[in-house]
Amino acid sequence: MKNRWNESEAEKYQGELAQRVYTSRLLGADHTLVLHGGGNTSVKIKTKNAVGDDEEILYVKGSGWDLETIAEGGFAPVRMTHLKRLARLEVLSDPQMMNELATQVTRAGAPAPSVETILHAILPYKFVDHTHADAVLAVTNTADGERSIREIYGNDVVVIPYVMPGFDLARLCAKKFAAEAGPSTIGMVLLNHGIFSFGDTARESCARMIELVGRAEAYLKQRGAWEIAIAPQDRSGNMRSELPILRKDISRCAGFPVIVSSYRDDASLAFARRDDDVSQRGPATPDHVLRTKRVPMRGRNVEAFAETYKQYFERNAPNAKERKQMLDPAPRVILDPVLGMCCVGRSAKEAAIVRDLYAHTMDVILRAEALGGYRALPEPDIFDVEYWDLEQAKLRKAGKPAVFAGEVALVTGAASGIGKACVESLLKRGAAVVGVDISAEVESCVGARADYLGLQCDVTSEKAVVEALEAGVQTFGGLDMLILNAGIFPGGKAIESLDGKEWRRVMSVNLDANLTLMRECSTLLRLAPNGGRIVIIGSKNVPAPGPGAAAYSASKAALTQLARVAALEWGSSGIRVNTVHPNAVFDTGIWTDEVLKSRAAHYGMSVEEYKRNNVLRTEVRSTDVAELAAEMCGPLFAKTTGAQVPVDGGNDRVI
Ligand SMILES: [Zn+2]
């Protein structure tokens, strides 16, 4: 455990709340302490309110904020007087508690205070830090967990048996803490949940957290339960032929398309290849259940997993106070000896969060196993968190997902122009996107984000195309949409001076490469949960060719014909193939200033006239083409295939 406190950094944070921000970020940056919105911190500050009364305010982490990136605005200010009185109540339902918290917040527009707010309020210290540290979980999640915790910490911490987060936990802590805390107490361990530390300053509380978690680490090290040896794993097998089938089954079971990201690092593969039942005992800490479900699916029998899940629901739902609505029964983590660890999400970001949670879960499980045997909370406790009324309420409030949520698109020529605009239009609609381009710029053209994979790839190389598809499938699980955009325009040239070499070069990029892509993607598109879609970026030159562009016009015409045949051949497999014919889109890679000038001159126009040389006298931009291509993949065009739609501002020769 490393204390990341840096004196000169810390000086930039002046004031108690600012110091609270600084050390919260220090804890958040250590993913062995907290992950994705887990954990929370607070500070109690005395202040005067608007009418001049003295007030003590608890600034506690608001929901929706992550400790790693939290700012002052991420803390909800709540009146302490009321919180202390709430803590003395005998009973308070969690929805009632959340209402009480919301009505005692002193800043309009502040985030909802954490569900652990009252727990922070009852601890009589200025600064309070709470994490779900891996090392502490590895120790508590064993048969002898409580004894080990007492051995490690003695009287330095108060030990609280597991109770679900919310009002009942806050009450129990209030009672036990008052009864058991002594002069040496610097923390509190919640069995199977996490750890608290506290102090008079942000620095002290944070340092105690590091110190306390460090002791759990040292304990694991002493018992040979820290370093876990992982044997190198065999990585043979291809994802393209197996993962999309699994993704289709999971999507059907979930009732919506999902991203399935496969991880085949040694640690994941070794864990997926274990023949014991450690993975089936339950999550490392109960709140993971919301993302990972109670247990991963072993192997690929989605139906059997769903059946078991339904039984789990039916077994536990009758014990709840109010009626529960069953969540979809699809797995979120899959452990398969060939596919490795697969993580499921409605978006690539969700799948990445599942991955982080389960990667840490594996560490906790393996260390707890080495310490004496991993043990998770009993099923009913996990069910209570998964079906907590606060979580069910969130579910009812959740809006409509984005139109392409859970779907995957591949765009060629994605580094610039129409291709890049297509990537942006698809991302905007919730798709995960694989962008390929001959330029390495494709790797970073939309910045680093979980839902985009940019791959440098020469589409005229079959080998490179297959490798890109393999990488795309491993990252997102399959393919739903294919946008064939990559193309070259070599500039005007009369037929008599057009040599065979140039002709073949244009054909190889604009036509042959697209045959390869369509052929290699066809199996993947057949497995698309909502049906596959292909959009071809054609050209106005197909219906209305111009002199001097023989190779380009011929290549796009042949490509259009290829698309029409594909529409006929693949329609019965639910794959739609449509073509857009743009014209005079000048913000693209093809149109260098030089080519633009030469084409304008060819028609006897200025560059400006040439740009708006259409019926509507409008400029057609990359985004106009991209938006149409994206819509063609959506529900608006659900009954359309084999179509050719111009996006050219109106062309009198086409009309
Ligand atoms: Zn917690």
XYZ file of C-alpha atoms and ligand atoms in Angstrom:
656
model
C 0.000 0.000 0.000
C 1.489 3.253 -1.083
C 0.513 6.590 0.421
C 0.229 8.908 -2.576
C 0.194 12.106 -0.514
C 2.354 14.758 -2.157
C 3.089 17.877 -0.114
C 3.396 20.326 -3.026
C 0.282 18.888 -4.735
C -1.649 19.065 -1.452
C -0.826 22.764 -1.050
C -2.885 23.533 -4.134
C -5.974 22.400 -2.229
C -6.736 25.151 0.270
C -9.588 24.714 2.732
C -11.199 21.708 4.376
C -13.454 20.736 1.473
C -10.602 21.133 -1.019
C -8.393 18.922 1.157
C -11.281 16.436 1.201
C -11.281 16.498 -2.607
C -7.524 15.928 -2.762
C -7.341 12.861 -0.513
C -10.552 11.412 -2.007
C -8.802 11.479 -5.365
C -5.721 9.825 -3.858
C -7.854 6.935 -2.613
C -9.833 6.816 -5.869
C -6.646 6.538 -7.922
C -5.806 3.254 -6.186
C -8.067 0.676 -7.800
C -7.262 -1.914 -5.157
C -9.203 0.379 -2.773
C -12.202 1.503 -4.791
C -13.587 0.942 -8.281
C -16.131 2.777 -10.424
C -18.066 4.880 -7.954
C -17.387 2.520 -5.032
C -16.443 3.829 -1.590
C -17.192 7.267 -0.183
C -15.651 10.042 1.877
C -16.894 12.980 3.946
C -15.939 16.009 5.992
C -17.927 17.861 8.659
C -17.675 21.643 8.416
C -19.098 24.323 10.748
C -20.508 27.300 8.885
C -23.092 30.090 9.050
C -26.220 29.698 6.953
C -27.964 32.475 4.967
C -29.872 33.778 8.015
C -26.784 33.845 10.205
C -27.300 30.649 12.240
C -24.357 28.388 13.017
C -24.728 25.059 11.266
C -22.677 21.916 11.007
C -22.739 20.489 7.498
C -21.668 17.026 6.411
C -20.141 17.111 2.939
C -20.505 13.548 1.713
C -19.809 11.989 -1.677
C -22.805 12.335 -3.972
C -24.147 9.496 -6.067
C -22.924 9.399 -9.653
C -19.470 10.678 -8.650
C -16.263 8.682 -8.660
C -13.649 9.281 -5.944
C -10.879 9.322 -8.552
C -12.295 12.366 -10.343
C -14.467 13.968 -7.687
C -14.640 17.778 -7.377
C -16.117 20.010 -4.659
C -19.442 19.941 -6.524
C -19.483 16.144 -6.154
C -20.041 16.419 -2.402
C -23.596 16.849 -1.142
C -23.873 19.233 1.839
C -26.316 17.791 4.407
C -27.400 19.279 7.762
C -25.763 17.332 10.588
C -28.419 18.112 13.234
C -31.066 16.286 11.251
C -28.766 13.384 10.371
C -27.965 12.796 14.049
C -31.663 12.732 14.883
C -32.406 10.326 12.042
C -29.707 7.991 13.384
C -31.667 7.703 16.647
C -34.854 6.444 14.948
C -35.769 2.797 15.473
C -36.986 2.218 11.923
C -36.684 4.076 8.640
C -37.151 2.500 5.224
C -34.391 3.172 2.718
C -36.628 5.138 0.301
C -37.782 7.243 3.300
C -34.161 7.720 4.329
C -33.192 8.906 0.838
C -36.091 11.367 0.944
C -34.965 12.698 4.350
C -31.404 13.110 3.056
C -32.577 14.924 -0.083
C -34.673 17.390 1.931
C -31.722 18.286 4.190
C -29.283 19.153 1.429
C -28.371 22.835 1.573
C -27.327 23.429 -2.031
C -29.826 23.309 -4.900
C -28.604 21.066 -7.689
C -26.253 19.061 -5.441
C -26.058 15.326 -6.221
C -28.054 12.871 -4.088
C -26.069 12.081 -0.908
C -24.560 8.596 -0.616
C -26.721 5.860 0.959
C -24.001 5.638 3.591
C -24.493 9.315 4.646
C -25.952 8.598 8.104
C -23.081 6.209 8.775
C -20.626 9.039 8.078
C -22.643 11.392 10.279
C -22.595 9.153 13.368
C -18.807 8.721 13.344
C -17.500 11.453 15.685
C -14.575 12.529 13.497
C -14.093 15.432 11.128
C -12.868 13.379 8.174
C -14.207 9.894 7.350
C -12.955 7.639 4.523
C -14.585 4.422 3.331
C -13.259 1.929 0.762
C -13.913 -1.642 -0.364
C -10.204 -2.553 -0.232
C -9.318 -5.832 -1.981
C -6.918 -6.895 0.791
C -9.535 -6.431 3.524
C -12.118 -8.338 1.482
C -9.663 -11.191 0.879
C -9.245 -11.517 4.650
C -12.908 -11.139 5.665
C -14.258 -13.419 2.913
C -12.918 -16.560 4.558
C -14.371 -18.926 7.149
C -12.088 -17.403 9.763
C -12.486 -13.854 8.498
C -13.621 -12.183 11.695
C -10.935 -13.844 13.820
C -8.247 -12.830 11.323
C -9.487 -9.222 11.288
C -9.324 -9.086 15.095
C -5.853 -10.604 14.981
C -4.675 -7.970 12.491
C -6.237 -4.910 14.095
C -6.841 -5.633 17.788
C -8.586 -2.636 19.339
C -7.605 -0.291 16.519
C -10.838 -0.972 14.662
C -14.436 -1.694 15.593
C -15.678 -4.812 13.790
C -19.211 -4.772 12.384
C -20.887 -7.979 11.203
C -22.412 -7.903 7.747
C -25.617 -5.907 7.375
C -26.861 -4.547 4.090
C -25.913 -0.884 3.420
C -28.644 1.630 4.241
C -30.387 2.730 7.420
C -30.090 -0.559 9.349
C -26.317 -0.627 8.873
C -25.983 2.996 10.014
C -27.995 2.193 13.159
C -25.988 -0.895 13.968
C -22.719 1.017 13.527
C -24.011 3.847 15.740
C -24.709 1.358 18.561
C -21.605 -0.789 18.204
C -19.277 2.119 17.688
C -20.493 3.921 20.813
C -20.089 0.716 22.815
C -16.790 -0.585 21.452
C -14.639 2.319 20.263
C -11.658 3.025 22.494
C -8.830 5.568 22.636
C -6.805 3.658 20.028
C -9.652 3.278 17.516
C -8.758 4.661 14.096
C -11.079 2.633 11.887
C -13.964 0.259 11.456
C -14.168 -2.954 9.446
C -17.494 -3.995 7.938
C -17.213 -7.730 7.380
C -17.709 -8.796 3.737
C -18.125 -5.151 2.769
C -15.167 -2.823 3.401
C -13.314 -0.582 5.795
C -13.588 2.922 7.339
C -10.853 5.184 8.641
C -11.157 8.603 10.231
C -9.092 11.528 11.493
C -8.944 15.200 12.391
C -7.423 16.105 9.042
C -7.873 14.803 5.500
C -4.254 13.708 5.545
C -4.573 11.783 8.794
C -7.738 9.941 7.762
C -6.292 9.014 4.361
C -2.958 7.908 5.870
C -4.822 5.697 8.345
C -6.748 4.074 5.492
C -3.455 3.262 3.747
C -1.958 2.041 7.012
C -4.936 -0.171 7.904
C -5.215 -1.728 4.445
C -1.432 -2.184 4.432
C -1.745 -4.307 7.572
C -4.220 -6.625 5.806
C -1.780 -6.881 2.891
C 1.085 -7.714 5.232
C -1.070 -10.381 6.896
C -1.789 -11.974 3.509
C 1.903 -11.809 2.597
C 2.979 -13.499 5.836
C 0.637 -16.373 5.054
C 1.741 -16.806 1.447
C -1.625 -15.533 0.255
C -0.502 -12.406 -1.570
C 1.566 -13.318 -4.635
C -0.497 -15.658 -6.784
C 1.547 -17.607 -9.334
C -0.117 -17.791 -12.739
C 1.060 -20.294 -15.326
C 1.369 -19.111 -18.958
C -1.752 -20.059 -20.897
C -2.408 -21.405 -24.376
C -4.224 -18.832 -26.509
C -5.187 -20.844 -29.582
C -8.674 -20.704 -31.050
C -10.273 -17.867 -33.002
C -12.841 -15.525 -31.574
C -14.634 -14.784 -34.829
C -16.162 -18.227 -35.142
C -17.213 -18.602 -31.489
C -17.788 -15.351 -29.619
C -20.570 -13.928 -31.869
C -22.645 -17.089 -31.284
C -22.354 -16.634 -27.538
C -23.190 -12.934 -27.917
C -26.317 -13.755 -29.893
C -27.479 -16.238 -27.229
C -26.859 -13.752 -24.414
C -28.610 -10.940 -26.308
C -31.643 -13.145 -26.877
C -31.708 -14.067 -23.194
C -31.301 -10.422 -22.082
C -33.923 -9.169 -24.515
C -31.586 -6.585 -26.053
C -28.258 -6.577 -27.922
C -25.178 -6.613 -25.713
C -21.462 -5.979 -26.002
C -19.389 -9.021 -25.022
C -15.718 -8.230 -24.434
C -13.345 -11.166 -24.165
C -10.173 -11.072 -22.055
C -7.570 -13.734 -22.673
C -4.666 -12.610 -20.512
C -2.987 -15.372 -18.512
C -4.768 -14.477 -15.272
C -8.243 -14.518 -16.877
C -7.629 -17.719 -18.857
C -6.121 -19.517 -15.871
C -9.094 -18.537 -13.724
C -11.584 -19.546 -16.435
C -9.860 -22.935 -16.705
C -10.108 -23.831 -13.007
C -12.126 -26.950 -12.413
C -13.239 -26.104 -8.867
C -16.273 -24.037 -7.866
C -14.609 -20.902 -6.403
C -16.249 -18.674 -8.988
C -19.687 -19.963 -8.016
C -19.603 -18.891 -4.371
C -20.644 -15.267 -4.855
C -19.250 -11.735 -5.255
C -16.355 -10.247 -3.260
C -18.548 -7.423 -1.988
C -22.332 -7.333 -2.367
C -22.610 -4.128 -4.424
C -20.759 -5.830 -7.302
C -23.895 -7.922 -7.847
C -25.550 -4.987 -9.614
C -22.945 -5.207 -12.386
C -21.722 -8.792 -12.358
C -24.766 -10.766 -11.144
C -24.237 -13.106 -8.206
C -22.082 -15.631 -10.061
C -20.436 -15.863 -13.500
C -21.634 -18.335 -16.117
C -19.197 -21.186 -16.631
C -19.089 -22.371 -20.239
C -21.651 -21.273 -22.816
C -25.041 -22.718 -21.892
C -26.967 -19.449 -21.602
C -30.348 -21.151 -21.293
C -29.257 -23.219 -18.314
C -27.769 -20.118 -16.666
C -31.027 -18.209 -17.181
C -33.037 -21.088 -15.742
C -30.841 -21.166 -12.630
C -31.171 -17.404 -12.318
C -34.978 -17.614 -12.478
C -34.939 -20.235 -9.725
C -32.709 -17.966 -7.609
C -35.208 -15.138 -8.097
C -38.207 -17.306 -7.267
C -36.462 -18.694 -4.185
C -35.644 -15.270 -2.754
C -38.295 -12.844 -4.038
C -41.081 -14.107 -1.700
C -38.963 -13.122 1.348
C -38.851 -9.457 0.310
C -41.152 -6.885 1.898
C -42.507 -5.658 -1.419
C -43.087 -7.231 -4.859
C -39.920 -7.502 -6.927
C -39.590 -7.254 -10.678
C -37.152 -9.838 -12.086
C -34.146 -8.396 -13.905
C -33.084 -9.978 -17.175
C -31.614 -13.435 -16.459
C -28.577 -13.105 -18.776
C -25.049 -13.532 -17.366
C -22.685 -10.554 -17.059
C -19.434 -12.496 -16.576
C -18.630 -15.656 -18.514
C -15.725 -17.951 -17.715
C -14.880 -20.172 -20.637
C -11.710 -22.199 -21.157
C -11.320 -20.951 -24.750
C -12.988 -17.520 -24.695
C -11.411 -16.574 -21.357
C -13.238 -14.066 -19.183
C -16.061 -12.417 -21.144
C -17.785 -9.327 -19.804
C -21.249 -8.272 -20.846
C -22.735 -4.770 -20.926
C -25.409 -2.710 -22.613
C -22.488 -0.572 -23.753
C -18.745 -1.094 -24.119
C -18.262 1.155 -21.090
C -20.520 -1.045 -18.980
C -18.677 -4.160 -20.145
C -15.359 -2.505 -19.215
C -16.666 -1.753 -15.716
C -17.729 -5.396 -15.330
C -14.220 -6.385 -16.392
C -12.561 -4.182 -13.764
C -14.858 -5.464 -11.024
C -14.296 -9.090 -11.916
C -10.529 -8.727 -12.364
C -10.370 -7.502 -8.750
C -12.821 -10.195 -7.680
C -10.457 -12.846 -9.084
C -7.606 -11.392 -7.016
C -9.739 -11.408 -3.871
C -10.938 -14.969 -4.508
C -7.454 -16.356 -5.189
C -5.965 -14.709 -2.096
C -8.843 -15.790 0.122
C -8.436 -19.312 -1.266
C -4.748 -19.229 -0.396
C -5.567 -17.944 3.086
C -7.893 -20.817 3.863
C -10.838 -20.858 1.483
C -12.927 -18.171 -0.227
C -16.336 -17.663 1.273
C -18.951 -15.167 0.060
C -22.121 -13.975 1.746
C -25.119 -16.295 1.624
C -27.439 -16.005 -1.368
C -30.287 -14.118 0.423
C -27.915 -11.266 1.384
C -26.771 -10.912 -2.203
C -30.365 -11.003 -3.428
C -31.294 -8.189 -1.027
C -28.684 -5.913 -2.600
C -29.473 -6.949 -6.186
C -33.178 -6.293 -5.594
C -32.835 -3.374 -3.176
C -35.840 -1.060 -3.579
C -33.509 1.886 -4.250
C -31.995 -0.004 -7.181
C -35.387 -1.150 -8.471
C -36.566 2.472 -8.372
C -33.547 3.535 -10.472
C -34.536 0.864 -12.971
C -38.063 2.202 -13.287
C -36.696 5.701 -13.861
C -34.113 4.670 -16.459
C -34.824 6.277 -19.820
C -34.903 4.646 -23.233
C -31.501 3.293 -24.278
C -29.742 4.776 -27.311
C -30.912 3.377 -30.651
C -27.724 1.324 -31.226
C -27.028 0.447 -27.566
C -25.243 -2.900 -27.371
C -24.519 -2.966 -31.113
C -21.209 -2.952 -32.961
C -20.307 -1.184 -36.208
C -17.229 -1.373 -38.396
C -16.313 1.634 -40.528
C -13.605 1.599 -43.187
C -11.621 4.711 -44.017
C -12.426 5.881 -40.498
C -9.523 8.261 -39.863
C -10.962 11.258 -41.703
C -13.780 12.706 -43.797
C -16.995 10.737 -44.274
C -15.597 7.683 -42.427
C -14.711 9.657 -39.311
C -18.080 11.389 -39.442
C -19.752 7.933 -39.656
C -17.815 6.824 -36.562
C -19.099 9.895 -34.713
C -22.705 9.437 -35.897
C -22.683 5.789 -34.781
C -21.034 6.503 -31.398
C -23.611 9.240 -30.831
C -26.345 6.635 -31.308
C -24.820 4.328 -28.690
C -22.941 1.831 -30.918
C -19.451 0.532 -30.207
C -17.324 1.199 -33.275
C -14.314 -0.446 -34.860
C -12.640 2.059 -37.167
C -10.117 0.845 -39.734
C -7.933 2.964 -41.961
C -4.595 2.774 -43.745
C -3.551 5.804 -41.671
C -2.395 5.253 -38.090
C -4.420 8.347 -37.158
C -7.418 6.036 -36.978
C -6.175 4.812 -33.596
C -6.731 8.159 -31.909
C -9.067 10.115 -34.203
C -11.938 10.208 -31.681
C -9.785 10.099 -28.538
C -9.421 7.198 -26.120
C -12.819 5.734 -25.184
C -14.119 2.293 -24.252
C -16.581 2.157 -27.163
C -14.051 2.772 -29.931
C -11.305 0.566 -31.322
C -9.166 2.148 -34.032
C -7.040 -0.229 -36.095
C -4.509 0.622 -38.754
C -5.376 -1.750 -41.597
C -4.823 -1.941 -45.343
C -8.222 -3.167 -46.534
C -6.683 -4.535 -49.742
C -4.876 -7.153 -47.637
C -7.126 -10.105 -46.807
C -4.873 -11.042 -43.936
C -5.069 -7.554 -42.435
C -8.870 -7.513 -42.779
C -9.206 -10.871 -41.036
C -6.910 -9.725 -38.225
C -8.929 -6.539 -37.766
C -12.163 -8.518 -37.569
C -10.620 -10.880 -35.038
C -9.538 -7.934 -32.872
C -12.924 -6.254 -33.264
C -14.811 -9.383 -32.250
C -12.559 -10.006 -29.254
C -13.148 -6.425 -28.090
C -16.919 -6.112 -28.646
C -18.227 -9.647 -29.307
C -19.566 -9.471 -32.850
C -20.687 -7.191 -35.661
C -24.054 -5.617 -36.477
C -23.282 -2.850 -38.941
C -20.715 -2.484 -41.684
C -20.062 0.884 -43.315
C -17.964 0.477 -46.438
C -16.481 3.884 -46.982
C -12.746 3.555 -47.744
C -12.027 4.686 -51.261
C -9.539 6.513 -53.441
C -10.030 9.109 -56.146
C -6.889 9.451 -58.192
C -7.824 12.735 -59.920
C -9.121 13.395 -63.405
C -7.647 11.419 -66.282
C -8.917 10.738 -69.801
C -9.334 7.097 -70.826
C -6.573 7.267 -73.425
C -4.021 8.102 -70.723
C -5.437 5.767 -68.032
C -2.934 2.962 -67.526
C -3.793 -0.503 -66.280
C -1.798 -0.126 -63.115
C -3.789 2.887 -61.933
C -7.053 1.239 -62.978
C -6.241 -1.850 -60.931
C -5.182 0.210 -57.915
C -8.542 2.031 -57.884
C -10.405 -1.256 -58.340
C -8.460 -2.991 -55.564
C -9.366 -0.333 -52.961
C -12.828 0.765 -54.097
C -14.141 -2.632 -55.192
C -12.069 -5.749 -54.393
C -11.430 -4.817 -50.764
C -15.166 -4.412 -50.227
C -15.837 -7.889 -51.600
C -13.346 -9.256 -49.053
C -14.965 -7.248 -46.249
C -18.492 -8.264 -47.177
C -17.556 -11.923 -47.515
C -15.582 -12.052 -44.260
C -18.257 -10.119 -42.349
C -21.259 -12.032 -43.685
C -21.149 -14.762 -41.008
C -20.809 -12.134 -38.286
C -23.693 -10.055 -39.666
C -25.923 -13.138 -39.808
C -25.412 -13.478 -36.044
C -26.346 -9.847 -35.320
C -29.115 -9.935 -32.667
C -31.233 -7.323 -34.499
C -30.159 -8.290 -38.029
C -27.079 -7.173 -39.928
C -26.867 -3.911 -41.861
C -24.460 -2.773 -44.546
C -24.234 0.736 -45.884
C -22.133 1.362 -48.959
C -20.771 4.814 -49.567
C -21.243 4.963 -53.358
C -21.064 8.078 -55.490
C -23.180 10.368 -57.657
C -20.862 9.123 -60.388
C -22.796 5.857 -60.399
C -26.046 7.299 -61.809
C -24.299 10.300 -63.423
C -20.655 9.709 -64.282
C -18.378 12.518 -65.315
C -15.692 12.565 -67.981
C -12.149 12.060 -66.687
C -13.135 9.759 -63.804
C -13.433 6.408 -65.547
C -11.706 4.226 -62.961
C -13.457 5.854 -59.996
C -16.907 5.818 -61.648
C -16.514 2.226 -62.833
C -15.323 1.035 -59.410
C -18.256 2.687 -57.586
C -20.738 1.372 -60.187
C -19.433 -2.163 -59.752
C -19.534 -1.728 -55.969
C -23.164 -0.594 -56.191
C -23.974 -3.664 -58.254
C -22.178 -5.851 -55.692
C -24.350 -4.268 -52.975
C -27.551 -4.963 -54.923
C -26.628 -8.623 -55.353
C -25.731 -8.844 -51.639
C -29.159 -7.378 -50.785
C -30.746 -10.193 -52.810
C -28.533 -12.978 -51.472
C -28.600 -11.972 -47.783
C -32.112 -10.611 -47.364
C -33.425 -13.929 -46.094
C -30.728 -13.828 -43.377
C -32.068 -10.488 -42.183
C -29.167 -8.477 -43.565
C -30.074 -5.148 -45.169
C -27.739 -3.639 -47.755
C -28.247 -0.046 -48.842
C -26.186 2.499 -50.702
C -25.829 6.256 -50.398
C -24.591 8.286 -53.312
C -22.910 11.458 -52.074
C -21.607 14.118 -54.357
C -19.160 16.954 -53.929
C -18.310 16.304 -50.284
C -15.164 18.335 -49.954
C -14.193 17.904 -46.293
C -12.795 14.418 -47.005
C -9.355 12.860 -47.399
C -9.848 12.388 -51.158
C -10.298 16.078 -51.899
C -6.939 17.696 -51.585
C -6.927 21.371 -52.609
C -5.156 20.340 -55.758
C -7.784 17.799 -56.838
C -10.539 20.274 -55.943
C -9.027 23.016 -58.078
C -8.469 20.705 -61.017
C -12.067 19.365 -60.905
C -13.495 22.902 -60.613
C -11.372 24.006 -63.564
C -12.499 20.943 -65.494
C -16.121 22.205 -65.215
C -15.114 25.823 -65.754
C -16.117 26.983 -62.263
C -14.598 28.612 -59.198
C -14.018 26.330 -56.231
C -16.918 28.015 -54.336
C -19.350 27.556 -57.252
C -18.219 23.991 -57.647
C -18.919 23.264 -53.941
C -22.577 24.347 -54.206
C -23.161 23.214 -57.741
C -26.443 21.407 -57.064
C -30.200 21.948 -57.315
C -30.525 23.127 -53.702
C -27.365 25.293 -53.941
C -26.207 23.782 -50.685
C -22.886 22.438 -49.499
C -22.922 18.696 -48.722
C -20.689 17.862 -45.762
C -19.262 14.614 -44.391
C -21.672 14.751 -41.451
C -24.666 14.941 -43.826
C -23.573 11.695 -45.468
C -22.701 10.070 -42.131
C -26.053 10.930 -40.559
C -27.870 9.370 -43.510
C -25.657 6.254 -43.364
C -26.338 5.890 -39.622
C -30.087 6.355 -40.092
C -30.021 3.675 -42.797
C -28.827 1.252 -40.101
C -31.682 2.305 -37.817
C -35.412 1.616 -37.516
C -36.381 4.275 -40.092
C -34.987 2.033 -42.841
C -35.964 -1.273 -41.215
C -38.043 -2.285 -44.253
C -35.595 -1.073 -46.889
C -32.872 -3.031 -48.650
C -31.142 -2.741 -52.002
C -31.907 0.995 -52.083
C -29.732 3.779 -53.455
C -30.291 7.184 -51.884
C -28.592 10.313 -53.185
C -27.131 12.812 -50.720
C -25.956 15.430 -53.157
C -28.061 18.575 -52.757
C -30.063 17.445 -55.794
C -28.417 16.720 -59.117
C -30.310 17.526 -62.328
C -28.729 14.594 -64.149
C -29.730 12.185 -61.384
C -33.242 13.610 -60.888
Zn -19.510 0.558 1.104
